[in-house]
PDB file of C-alpha atoms in Angstrom:
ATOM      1  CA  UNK K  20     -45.797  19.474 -36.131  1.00 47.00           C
ATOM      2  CA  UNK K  21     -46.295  16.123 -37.854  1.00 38.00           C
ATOM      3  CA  UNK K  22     -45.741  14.423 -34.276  1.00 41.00           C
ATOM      4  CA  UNK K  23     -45.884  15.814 -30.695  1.00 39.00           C
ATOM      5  CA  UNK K  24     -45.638  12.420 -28.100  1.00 43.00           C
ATOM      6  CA  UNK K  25     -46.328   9.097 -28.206  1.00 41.00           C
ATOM      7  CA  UNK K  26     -47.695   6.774 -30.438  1.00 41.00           C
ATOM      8  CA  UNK K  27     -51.282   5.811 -32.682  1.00 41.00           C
ATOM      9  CA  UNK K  28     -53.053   2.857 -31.522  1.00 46.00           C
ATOM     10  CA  UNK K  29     -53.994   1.965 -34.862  1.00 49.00           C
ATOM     11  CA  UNK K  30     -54.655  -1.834 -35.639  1.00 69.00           C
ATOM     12  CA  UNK K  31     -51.320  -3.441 -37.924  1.00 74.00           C
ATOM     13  CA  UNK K  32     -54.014  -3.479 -40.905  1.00 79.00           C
ATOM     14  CA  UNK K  33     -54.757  -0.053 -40.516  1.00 85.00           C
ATOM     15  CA  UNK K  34     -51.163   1.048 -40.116  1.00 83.00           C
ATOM     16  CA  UNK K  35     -49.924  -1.032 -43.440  1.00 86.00           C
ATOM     17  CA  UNK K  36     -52.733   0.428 -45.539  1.00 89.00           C
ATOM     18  CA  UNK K  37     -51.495   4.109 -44.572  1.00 91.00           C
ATOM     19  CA  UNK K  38     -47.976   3.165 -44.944  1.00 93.00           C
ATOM     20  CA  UNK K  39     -48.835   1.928 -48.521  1.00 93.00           C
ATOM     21  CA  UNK K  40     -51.021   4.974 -49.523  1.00 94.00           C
ATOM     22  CA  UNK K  41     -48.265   7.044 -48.197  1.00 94.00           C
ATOM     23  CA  UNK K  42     -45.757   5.826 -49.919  1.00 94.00           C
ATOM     24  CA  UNK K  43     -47.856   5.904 -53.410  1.00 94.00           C
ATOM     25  CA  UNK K  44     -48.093   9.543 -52.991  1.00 94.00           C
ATOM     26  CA  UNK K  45     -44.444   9.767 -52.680  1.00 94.00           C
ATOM     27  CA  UNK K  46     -43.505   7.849 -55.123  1.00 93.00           C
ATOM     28  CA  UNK K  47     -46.140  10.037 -57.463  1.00 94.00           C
ATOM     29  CA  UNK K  48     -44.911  12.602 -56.138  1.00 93.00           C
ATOM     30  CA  UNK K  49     -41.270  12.136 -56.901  1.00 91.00           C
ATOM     31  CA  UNK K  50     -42.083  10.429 -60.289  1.00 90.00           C
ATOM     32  CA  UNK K  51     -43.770  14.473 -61.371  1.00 86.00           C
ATOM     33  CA  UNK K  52     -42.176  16.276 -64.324  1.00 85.00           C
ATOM     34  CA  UNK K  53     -41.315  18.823 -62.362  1.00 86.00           C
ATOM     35  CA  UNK K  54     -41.473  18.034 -58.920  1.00 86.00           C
ATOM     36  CA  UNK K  55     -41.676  20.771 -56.120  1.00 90.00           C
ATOM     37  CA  UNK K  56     -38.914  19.674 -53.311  1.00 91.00           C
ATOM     38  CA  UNK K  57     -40.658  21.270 -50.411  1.00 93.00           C
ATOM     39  CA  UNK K  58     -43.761  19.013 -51.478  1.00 94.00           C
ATOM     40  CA  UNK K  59     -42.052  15.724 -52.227  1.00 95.00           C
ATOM     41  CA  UNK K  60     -39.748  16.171 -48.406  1.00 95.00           C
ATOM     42  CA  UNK K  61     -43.659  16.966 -46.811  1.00 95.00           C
ATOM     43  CA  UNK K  62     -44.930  13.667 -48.079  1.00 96.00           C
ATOM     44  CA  UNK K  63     -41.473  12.051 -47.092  1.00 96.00           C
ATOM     45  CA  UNK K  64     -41.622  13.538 -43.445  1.00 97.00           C
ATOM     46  CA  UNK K  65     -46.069  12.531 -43.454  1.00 96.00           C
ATOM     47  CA  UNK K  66     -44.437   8.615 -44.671  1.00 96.00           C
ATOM     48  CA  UNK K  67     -41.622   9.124 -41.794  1.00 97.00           C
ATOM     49  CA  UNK K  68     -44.540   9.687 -39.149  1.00 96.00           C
ATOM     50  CA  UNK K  69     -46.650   7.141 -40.067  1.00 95.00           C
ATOM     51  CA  UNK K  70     -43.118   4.526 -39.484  1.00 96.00           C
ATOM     52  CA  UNK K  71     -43.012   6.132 -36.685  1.00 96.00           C
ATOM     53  CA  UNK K  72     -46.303   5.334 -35.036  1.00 93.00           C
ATOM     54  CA  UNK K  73     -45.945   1.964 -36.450  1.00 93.00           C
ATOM     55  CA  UNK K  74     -43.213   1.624 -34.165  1.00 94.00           C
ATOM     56  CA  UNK K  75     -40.750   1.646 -37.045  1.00 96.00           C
ATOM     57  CA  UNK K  76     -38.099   4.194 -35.733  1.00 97.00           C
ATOM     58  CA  UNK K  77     -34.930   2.897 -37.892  1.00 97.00           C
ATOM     59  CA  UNK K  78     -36.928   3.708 -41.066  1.00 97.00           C
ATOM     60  CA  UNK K  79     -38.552   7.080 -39.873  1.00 97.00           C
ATOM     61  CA  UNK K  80     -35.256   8.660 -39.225  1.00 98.00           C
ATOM     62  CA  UNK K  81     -33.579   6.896 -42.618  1.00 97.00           C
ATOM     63  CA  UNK K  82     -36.573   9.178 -44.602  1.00 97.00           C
ATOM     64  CA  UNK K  83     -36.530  12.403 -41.828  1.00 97.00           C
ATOM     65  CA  UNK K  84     -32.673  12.689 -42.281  1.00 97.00           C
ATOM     66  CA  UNK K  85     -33.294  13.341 -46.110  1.00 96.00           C
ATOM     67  CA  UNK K  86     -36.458  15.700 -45.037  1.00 97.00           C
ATOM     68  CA  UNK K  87     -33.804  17.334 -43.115  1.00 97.00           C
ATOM     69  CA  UNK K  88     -31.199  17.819 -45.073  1.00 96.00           C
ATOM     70  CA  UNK K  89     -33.419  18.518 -48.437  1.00 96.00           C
ATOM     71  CA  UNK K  90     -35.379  21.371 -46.279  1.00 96.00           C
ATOM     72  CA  UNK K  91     -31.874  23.311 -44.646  1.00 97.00           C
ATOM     73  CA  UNK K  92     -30.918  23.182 -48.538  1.00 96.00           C
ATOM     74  CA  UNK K  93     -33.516  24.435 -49.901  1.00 95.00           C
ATOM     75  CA  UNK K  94     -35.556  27.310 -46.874  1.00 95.00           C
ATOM     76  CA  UNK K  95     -32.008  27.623 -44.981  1.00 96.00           C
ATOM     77  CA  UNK K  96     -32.071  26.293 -41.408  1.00 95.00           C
ATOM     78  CA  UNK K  97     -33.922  28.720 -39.644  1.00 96.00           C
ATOM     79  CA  UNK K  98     -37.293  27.610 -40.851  1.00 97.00           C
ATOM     80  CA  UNK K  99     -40.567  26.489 -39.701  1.00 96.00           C
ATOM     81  CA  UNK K 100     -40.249  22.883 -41.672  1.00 96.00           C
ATOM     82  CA  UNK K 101     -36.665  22.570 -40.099  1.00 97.00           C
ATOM     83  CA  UNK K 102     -37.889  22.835 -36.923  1.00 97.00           C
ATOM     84  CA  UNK K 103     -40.837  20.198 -37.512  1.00 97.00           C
ATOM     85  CA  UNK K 104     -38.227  17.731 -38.754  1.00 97.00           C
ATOM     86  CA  UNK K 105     -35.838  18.012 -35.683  1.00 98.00           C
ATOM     87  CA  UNK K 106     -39.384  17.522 -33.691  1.00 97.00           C
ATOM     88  CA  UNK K 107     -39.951  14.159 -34.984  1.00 97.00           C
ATOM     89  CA  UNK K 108     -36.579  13.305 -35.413  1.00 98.00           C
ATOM     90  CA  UNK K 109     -35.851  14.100 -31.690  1.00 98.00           C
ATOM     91  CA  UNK K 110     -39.419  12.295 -31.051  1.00 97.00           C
ATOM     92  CA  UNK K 111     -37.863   8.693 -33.121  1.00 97.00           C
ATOM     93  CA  UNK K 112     -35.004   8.937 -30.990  1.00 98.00           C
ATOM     94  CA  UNK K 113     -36.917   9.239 -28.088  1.00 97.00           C
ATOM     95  CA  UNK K 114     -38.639   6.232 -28.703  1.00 96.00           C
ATOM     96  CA  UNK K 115     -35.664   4.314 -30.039  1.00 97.00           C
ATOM     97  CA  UNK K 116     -33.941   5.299 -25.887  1.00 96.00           C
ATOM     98  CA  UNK K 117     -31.585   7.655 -27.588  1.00 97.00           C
ATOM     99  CA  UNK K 118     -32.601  10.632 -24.856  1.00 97.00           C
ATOM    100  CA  UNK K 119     -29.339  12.705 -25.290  1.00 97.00           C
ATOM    101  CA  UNK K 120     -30.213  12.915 -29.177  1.00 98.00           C
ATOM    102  CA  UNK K 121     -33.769  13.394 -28.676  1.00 98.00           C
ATOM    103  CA  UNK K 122     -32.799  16.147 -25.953  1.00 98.00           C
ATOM    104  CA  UNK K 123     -30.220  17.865 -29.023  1.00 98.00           C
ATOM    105  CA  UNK K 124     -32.764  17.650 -31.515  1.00 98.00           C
ATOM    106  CA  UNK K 125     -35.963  19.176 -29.467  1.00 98.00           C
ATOM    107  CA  UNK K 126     -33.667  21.632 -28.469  1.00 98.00           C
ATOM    108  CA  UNK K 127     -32.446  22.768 -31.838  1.00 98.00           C
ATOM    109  CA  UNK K 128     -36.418  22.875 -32.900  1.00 98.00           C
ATOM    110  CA  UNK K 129     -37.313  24.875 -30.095  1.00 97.00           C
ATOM    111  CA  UNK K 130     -34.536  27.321 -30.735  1.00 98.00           C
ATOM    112  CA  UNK K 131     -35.375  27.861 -34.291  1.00 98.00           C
ATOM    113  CA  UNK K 132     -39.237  28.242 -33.338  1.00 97.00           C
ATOM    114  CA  UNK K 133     -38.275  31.163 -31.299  1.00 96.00           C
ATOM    115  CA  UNK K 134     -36.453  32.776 -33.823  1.00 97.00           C
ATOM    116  CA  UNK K 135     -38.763  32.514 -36.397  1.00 96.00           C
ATOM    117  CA  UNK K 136     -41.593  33.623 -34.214  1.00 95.00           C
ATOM    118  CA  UNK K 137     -43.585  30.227 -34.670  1.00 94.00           C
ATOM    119  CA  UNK K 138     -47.287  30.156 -33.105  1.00 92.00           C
ATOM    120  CA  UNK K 139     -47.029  29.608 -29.469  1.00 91.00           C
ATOM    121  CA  UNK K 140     -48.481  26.349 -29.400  1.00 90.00           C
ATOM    122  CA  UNK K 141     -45.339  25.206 -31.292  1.00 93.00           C
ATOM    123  CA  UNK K 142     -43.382  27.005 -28.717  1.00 94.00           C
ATOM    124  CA  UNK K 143     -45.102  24.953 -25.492  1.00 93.00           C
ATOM    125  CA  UNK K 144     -45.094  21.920 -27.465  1.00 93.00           C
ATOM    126  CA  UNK K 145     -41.360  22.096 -27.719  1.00 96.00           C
ATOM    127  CA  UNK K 146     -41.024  23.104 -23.843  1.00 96.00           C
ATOM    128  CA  UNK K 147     -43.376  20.145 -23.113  1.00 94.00           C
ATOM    129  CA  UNK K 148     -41.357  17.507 -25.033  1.00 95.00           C
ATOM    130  CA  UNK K 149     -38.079  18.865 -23.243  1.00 96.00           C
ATOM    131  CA  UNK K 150     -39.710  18.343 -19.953  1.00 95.00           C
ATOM    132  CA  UNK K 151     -40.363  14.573 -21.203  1.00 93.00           C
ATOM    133  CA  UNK K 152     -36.577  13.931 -21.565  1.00 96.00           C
ATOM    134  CA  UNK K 153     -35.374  15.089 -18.300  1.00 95.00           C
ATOM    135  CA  UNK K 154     -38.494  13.082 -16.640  1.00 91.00           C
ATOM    136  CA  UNK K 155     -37.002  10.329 -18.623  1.00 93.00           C
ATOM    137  CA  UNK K 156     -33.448  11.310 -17.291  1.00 94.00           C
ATOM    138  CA  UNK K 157     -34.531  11.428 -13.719  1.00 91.00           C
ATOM    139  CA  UNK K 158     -34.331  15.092 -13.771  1.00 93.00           C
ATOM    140  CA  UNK K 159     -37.316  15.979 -12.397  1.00 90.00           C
ATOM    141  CA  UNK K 160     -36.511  19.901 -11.343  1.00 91.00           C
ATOM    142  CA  UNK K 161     -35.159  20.681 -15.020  1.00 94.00           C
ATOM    143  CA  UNK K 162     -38.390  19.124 -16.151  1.00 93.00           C
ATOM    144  CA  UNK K 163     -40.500  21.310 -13.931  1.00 94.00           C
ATOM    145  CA  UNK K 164     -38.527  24.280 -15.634  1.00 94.00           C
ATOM    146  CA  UNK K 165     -39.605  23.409 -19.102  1.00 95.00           C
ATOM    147  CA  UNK K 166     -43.554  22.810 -18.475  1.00 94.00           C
ATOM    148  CA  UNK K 167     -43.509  25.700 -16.323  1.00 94.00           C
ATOM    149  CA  UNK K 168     -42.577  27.565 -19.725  1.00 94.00           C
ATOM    150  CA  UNK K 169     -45.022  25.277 -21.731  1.00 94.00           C
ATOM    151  CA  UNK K 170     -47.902  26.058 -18.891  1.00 93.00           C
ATOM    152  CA  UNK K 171     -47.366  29.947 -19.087  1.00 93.00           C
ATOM    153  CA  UNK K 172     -47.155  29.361 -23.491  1.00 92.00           C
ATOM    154  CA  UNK K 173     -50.326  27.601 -23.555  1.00 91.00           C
ATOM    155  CA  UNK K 174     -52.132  30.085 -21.359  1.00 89.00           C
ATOM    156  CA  UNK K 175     -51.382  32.694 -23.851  1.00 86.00           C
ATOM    157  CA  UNK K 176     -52.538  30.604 -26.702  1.00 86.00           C
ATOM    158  CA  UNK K 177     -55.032  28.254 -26.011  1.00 87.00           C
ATOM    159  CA  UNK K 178     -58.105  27.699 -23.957  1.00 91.00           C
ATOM    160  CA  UNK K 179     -58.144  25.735 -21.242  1.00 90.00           C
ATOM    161  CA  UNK K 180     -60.609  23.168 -22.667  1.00 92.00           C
ATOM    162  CA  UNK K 181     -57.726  22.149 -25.487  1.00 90.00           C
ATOM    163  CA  UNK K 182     -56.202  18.720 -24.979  1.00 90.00           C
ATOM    164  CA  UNK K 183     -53.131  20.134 -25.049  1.00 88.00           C
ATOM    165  CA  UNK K 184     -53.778  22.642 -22.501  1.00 91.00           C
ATOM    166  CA  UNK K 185     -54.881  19.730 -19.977  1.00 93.00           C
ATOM    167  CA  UNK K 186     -52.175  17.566 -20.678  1.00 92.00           C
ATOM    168  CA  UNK K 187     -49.535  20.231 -19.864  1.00 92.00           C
ATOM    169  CA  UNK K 188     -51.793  21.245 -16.837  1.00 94.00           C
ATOM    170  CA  UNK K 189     -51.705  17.034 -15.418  1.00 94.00           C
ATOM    171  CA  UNK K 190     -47.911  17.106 -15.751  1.00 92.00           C
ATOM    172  CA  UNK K 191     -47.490  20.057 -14.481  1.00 93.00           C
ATOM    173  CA  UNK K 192     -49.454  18.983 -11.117  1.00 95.00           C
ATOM    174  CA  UNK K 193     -47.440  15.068 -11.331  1.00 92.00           C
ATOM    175  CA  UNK K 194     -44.163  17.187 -11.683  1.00 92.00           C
ATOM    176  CA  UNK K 195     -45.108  19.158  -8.233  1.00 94.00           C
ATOM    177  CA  UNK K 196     -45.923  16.149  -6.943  1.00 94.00           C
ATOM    178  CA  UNK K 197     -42.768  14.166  -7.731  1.00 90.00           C
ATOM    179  CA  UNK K 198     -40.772  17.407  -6.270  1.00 91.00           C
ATOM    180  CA  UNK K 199     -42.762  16.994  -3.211  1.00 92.00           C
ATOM    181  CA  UNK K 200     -44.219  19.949  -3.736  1.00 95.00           C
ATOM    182  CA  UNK K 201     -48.181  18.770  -2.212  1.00 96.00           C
ATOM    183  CA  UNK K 202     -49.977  22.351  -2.632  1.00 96.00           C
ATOM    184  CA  UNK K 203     -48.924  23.431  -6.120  1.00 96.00           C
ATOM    185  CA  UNK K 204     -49.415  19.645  -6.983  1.00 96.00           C
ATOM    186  CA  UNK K 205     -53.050  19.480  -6.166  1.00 97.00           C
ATOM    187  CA  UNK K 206     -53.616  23.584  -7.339  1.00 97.00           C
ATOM    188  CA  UNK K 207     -52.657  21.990 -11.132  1.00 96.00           C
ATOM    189  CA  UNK K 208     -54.417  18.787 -10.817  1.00 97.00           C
ATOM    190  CA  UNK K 209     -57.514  19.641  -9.532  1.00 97.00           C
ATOM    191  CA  UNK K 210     -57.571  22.262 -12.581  1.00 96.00           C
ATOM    192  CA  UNK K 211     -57.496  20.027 -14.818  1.00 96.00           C
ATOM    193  CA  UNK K 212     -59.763  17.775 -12.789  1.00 96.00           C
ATOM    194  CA  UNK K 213     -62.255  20.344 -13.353  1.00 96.00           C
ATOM    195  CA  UNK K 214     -61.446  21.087 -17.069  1.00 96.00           C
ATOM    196  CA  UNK K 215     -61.775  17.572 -17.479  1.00 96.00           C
ATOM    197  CA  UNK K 216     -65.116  16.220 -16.078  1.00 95.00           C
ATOM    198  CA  UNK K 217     -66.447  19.595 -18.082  1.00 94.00           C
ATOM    199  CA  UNK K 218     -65.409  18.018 -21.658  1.00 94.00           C
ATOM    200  CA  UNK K 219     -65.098  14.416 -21.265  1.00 92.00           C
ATOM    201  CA  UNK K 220     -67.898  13.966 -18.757  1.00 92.00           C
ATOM    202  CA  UNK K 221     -67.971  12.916 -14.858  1.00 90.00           C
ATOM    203  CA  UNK K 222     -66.870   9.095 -16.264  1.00 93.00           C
ATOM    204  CA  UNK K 223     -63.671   8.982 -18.673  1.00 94.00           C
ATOM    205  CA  UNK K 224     -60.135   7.364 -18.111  1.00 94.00           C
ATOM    206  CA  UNK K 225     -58.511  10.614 -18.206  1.00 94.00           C
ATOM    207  CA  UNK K 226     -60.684  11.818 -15.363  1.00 96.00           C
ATOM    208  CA  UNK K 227     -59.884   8.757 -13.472  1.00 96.00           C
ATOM    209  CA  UNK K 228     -56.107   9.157 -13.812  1.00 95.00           C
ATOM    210  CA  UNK K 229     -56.352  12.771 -12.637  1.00 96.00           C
ATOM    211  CA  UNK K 230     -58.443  11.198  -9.666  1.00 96.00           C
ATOM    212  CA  UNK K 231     -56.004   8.730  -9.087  1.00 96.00           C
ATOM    213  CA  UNK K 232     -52.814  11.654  -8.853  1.00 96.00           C
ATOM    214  CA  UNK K 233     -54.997  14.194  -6.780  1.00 97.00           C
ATOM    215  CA  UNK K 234     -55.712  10.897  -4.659  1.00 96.00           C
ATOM    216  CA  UNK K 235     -52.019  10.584  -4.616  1.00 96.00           C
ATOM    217  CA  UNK K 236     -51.021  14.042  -3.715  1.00 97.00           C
ATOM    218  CA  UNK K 237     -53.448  13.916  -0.803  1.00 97.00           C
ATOM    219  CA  UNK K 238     -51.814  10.716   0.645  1.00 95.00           C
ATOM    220  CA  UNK K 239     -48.125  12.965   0.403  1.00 95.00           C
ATOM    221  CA  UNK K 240     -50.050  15.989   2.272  1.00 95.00           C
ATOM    222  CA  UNK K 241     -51.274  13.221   4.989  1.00 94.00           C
ATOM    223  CA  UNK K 242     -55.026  13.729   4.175  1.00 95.00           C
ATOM    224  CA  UNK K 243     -55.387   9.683   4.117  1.00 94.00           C
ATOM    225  CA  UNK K 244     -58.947   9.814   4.621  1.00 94.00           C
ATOM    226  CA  UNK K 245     -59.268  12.537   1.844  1.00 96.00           C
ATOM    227  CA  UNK K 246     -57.003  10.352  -0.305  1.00 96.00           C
ATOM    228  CA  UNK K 247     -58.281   7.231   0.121  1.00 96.00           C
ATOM    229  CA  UNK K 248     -61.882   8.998  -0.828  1.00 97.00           C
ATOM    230  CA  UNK K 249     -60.347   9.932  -4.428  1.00 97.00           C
ATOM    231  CA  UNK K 250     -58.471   6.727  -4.739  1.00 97.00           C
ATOM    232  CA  UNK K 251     -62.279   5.022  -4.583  1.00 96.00           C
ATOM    233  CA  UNK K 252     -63.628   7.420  -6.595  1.00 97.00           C
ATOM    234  CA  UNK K 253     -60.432   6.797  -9.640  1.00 97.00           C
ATOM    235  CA  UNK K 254     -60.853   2.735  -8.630  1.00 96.00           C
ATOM    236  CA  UNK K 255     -64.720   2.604  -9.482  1.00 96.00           C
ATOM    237  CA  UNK K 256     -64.599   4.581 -12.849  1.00 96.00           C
ATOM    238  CA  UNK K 257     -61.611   1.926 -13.990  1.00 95.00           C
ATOM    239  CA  UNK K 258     -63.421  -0.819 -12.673  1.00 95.00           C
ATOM    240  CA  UNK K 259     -66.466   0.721 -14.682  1.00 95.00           C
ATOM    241  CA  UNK K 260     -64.272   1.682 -17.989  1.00 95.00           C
ATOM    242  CA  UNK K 261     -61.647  -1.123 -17.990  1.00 93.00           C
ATOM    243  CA  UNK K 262     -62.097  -4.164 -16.358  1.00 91.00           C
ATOM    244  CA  UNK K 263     -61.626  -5.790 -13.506  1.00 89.00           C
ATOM    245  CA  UNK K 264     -57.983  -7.277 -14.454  1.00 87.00           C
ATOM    246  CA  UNK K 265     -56.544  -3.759 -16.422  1.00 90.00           C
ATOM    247  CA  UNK K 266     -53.559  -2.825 -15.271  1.00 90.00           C
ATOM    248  CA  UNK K 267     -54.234   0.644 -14.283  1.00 93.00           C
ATOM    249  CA  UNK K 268     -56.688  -0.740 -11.894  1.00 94.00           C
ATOM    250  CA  UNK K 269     -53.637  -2.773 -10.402  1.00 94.00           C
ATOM    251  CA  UNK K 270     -52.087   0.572  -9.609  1.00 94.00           C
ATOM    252  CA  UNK K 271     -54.835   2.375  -8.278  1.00 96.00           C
ATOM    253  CA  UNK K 272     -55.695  -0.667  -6.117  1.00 96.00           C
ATOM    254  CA  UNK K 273     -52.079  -0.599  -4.975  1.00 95.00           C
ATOM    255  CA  UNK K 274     -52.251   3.232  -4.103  1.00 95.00           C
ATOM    256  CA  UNK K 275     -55.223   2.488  -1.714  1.00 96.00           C
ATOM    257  CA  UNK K 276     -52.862  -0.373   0.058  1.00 96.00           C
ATOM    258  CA  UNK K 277     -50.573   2.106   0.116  1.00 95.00           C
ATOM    259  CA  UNK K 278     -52.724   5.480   1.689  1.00 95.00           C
ATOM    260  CA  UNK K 279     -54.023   2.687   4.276  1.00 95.00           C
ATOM    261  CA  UNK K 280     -50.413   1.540   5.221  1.00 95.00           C
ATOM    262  CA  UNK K 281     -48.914   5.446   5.693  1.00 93.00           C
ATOM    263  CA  UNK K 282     -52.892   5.619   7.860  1.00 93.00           C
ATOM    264  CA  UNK K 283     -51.335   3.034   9.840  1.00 93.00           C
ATOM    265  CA  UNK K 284     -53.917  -0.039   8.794  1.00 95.00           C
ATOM    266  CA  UNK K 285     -51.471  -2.113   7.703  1.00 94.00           C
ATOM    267  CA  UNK K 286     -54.741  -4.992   7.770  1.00 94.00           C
ATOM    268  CA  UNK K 287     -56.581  -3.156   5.350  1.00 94.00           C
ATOM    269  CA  UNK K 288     -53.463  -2.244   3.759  1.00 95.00           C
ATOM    270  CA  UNK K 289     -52.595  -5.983   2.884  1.00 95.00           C
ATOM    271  CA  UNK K 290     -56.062  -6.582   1.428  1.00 95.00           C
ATOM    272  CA  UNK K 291     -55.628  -4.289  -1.130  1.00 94.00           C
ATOM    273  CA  UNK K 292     -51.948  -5.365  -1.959  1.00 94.00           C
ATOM    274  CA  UNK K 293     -53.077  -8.424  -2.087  1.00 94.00           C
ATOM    275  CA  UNK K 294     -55.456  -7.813  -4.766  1.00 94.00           C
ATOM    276  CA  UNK K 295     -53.207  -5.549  -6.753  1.00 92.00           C
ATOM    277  CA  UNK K 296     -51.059  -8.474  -7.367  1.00 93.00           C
ATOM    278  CA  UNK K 297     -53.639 -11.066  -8.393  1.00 92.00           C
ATOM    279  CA  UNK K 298     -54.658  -8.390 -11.199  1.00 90.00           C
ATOM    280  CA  UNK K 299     -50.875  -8.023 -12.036  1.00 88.00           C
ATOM    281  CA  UNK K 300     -50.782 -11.799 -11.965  1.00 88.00           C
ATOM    282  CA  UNK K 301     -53.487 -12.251 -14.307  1.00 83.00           C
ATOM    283  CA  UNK K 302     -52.317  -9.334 -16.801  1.00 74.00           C
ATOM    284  CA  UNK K 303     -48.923 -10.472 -16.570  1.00 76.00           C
ATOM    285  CA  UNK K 304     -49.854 -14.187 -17.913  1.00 72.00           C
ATOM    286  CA  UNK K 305     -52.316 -13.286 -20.404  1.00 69.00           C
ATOM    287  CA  UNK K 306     -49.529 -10.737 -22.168  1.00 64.00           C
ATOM    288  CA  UNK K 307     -48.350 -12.139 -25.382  1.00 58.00           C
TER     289      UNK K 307
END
């Protein structure tokens, strides 16, 4: 797929000068004697992507409806670059709020990877971005459904070292732990706690924020001294990594209030809501 979630952090400068070069090659492209269709909508749907992670979602899906339309004419619907263009259609629309569109079109994608027989990474992918619109809808047990499906996919396909694999792993475990379920929670996190600390190192963000949730799930088993323990350990690598006043270290300050308060110490409780809200203070007024 061109796109699977979220966006590039790519500095405006950056993103202009690949908007530019991608839209050269298009225009090339389309300028060609003879120009090959299925070439011309590729650089189209590559242009498309690049809007999109430029935050541009009104002018990715102008240039993906034509990608669309151009690739159902010309490799019939049940095809491979069909599929990729309801992906990042679906994934505009997602951006843009649009989540019953975004739902249709990830749908539709998903369904035509099956048919086709598309490599299962494409097939968990799909599953995974399903499960993001029904978090998004509040529908937490439907998404547990879906990256159930992508969890058992990417098993099959990938090692367990692949970012992809750990990032359906983590919301796996934070979709346990949003159904309340404590023990499966903690099974997937802690997996991909491990996986983690293996590629990235004993000191990265993502290690932190998988720290932070198993901290989390710990607090909803009432293991407060356990949690609190894991909460310390996610709060010193942010400190370390981000900064005193980063937001993230806001909300892992906050989650220590918080395993405190349900370990009835409301005193050492306050401290640490207290100083979750300076930092939020101090974010909030240096935001543009």
């Amino acid at each position: 797929d061109m796109v699977e979630a979220g966006g590039v952090g790519a500095s405006a400068v950056q993103q202009g000068h690949t908007l530019a070069t991608l839209q050269n090659i298009l225009e090339s492209l389309e300028g060609a004697r003879d120009p090959d269709d299925l070439d011309v909508e590729h650089a189209r749907q590559e242009l498309a992507v690049a809007h999109i992670k430029a935050g541009e979602y009104h002018t990715a899906l102008l240039l993906l409806d034509a990608v669309l339309n151009v690739c159902v004419r010309v490799t019939g619907r049940q095809h491979l670059r069909v599929a990729s263009a309801l992906n990042d259609i679906a994934i505009a629309h997602q951006n843009l709020g649009d989540l019953e569109i975004a739902l249709k079109c990830f749908t539709q994608s998903l369904e035509i990877r099956r048919i086709v027989s598309a490599p299962k990474v494409l097939i968990a992918a799909s599953h995974a971005n399903i499960a993001t619109i029904h978090f998004k809808k509040g529908e937490v047990e439907t998404a547990l459904v879906s990256l159930s499906r992508a969890y058992k996919t990417t098993r099959l396909s990938l090692s367990d070292t692949d970012p992809a694999s750990i990032a359906i792993c983590k919301d796996l475990g934070c979709a346990y732990l949003a159904c309340g379920d404590t023990e499966r929670a903690l099974f997937h996190l802690r997996q991909a706690l491990r996986v983690e600390i293996r590629v990235f190192g004993a000191m990265s963000t993502d290690v932190a924020s998988t720290l932070n949730n198993v901290g989390l799930a710990l607090m909803q088993r009432g293991d407060h001294a356990d949690a609190i323990v894991r909460l310390q350990q996610a709060l010193d690598m942010r400190l370390n990594l981000l900064g005193e006043h980063d937001p993230q270290v806001a909300l892992t300050v906050k989650s220590i209030g918080a395993a405190y308060l349900t370990a009835r110490n409301p005193r050492r409780a306050l401290k640490y809501f207290k100083k979750a809200l300076s930092i939020e203070r101090e974010a909030f007024a240096a935001s543009p």
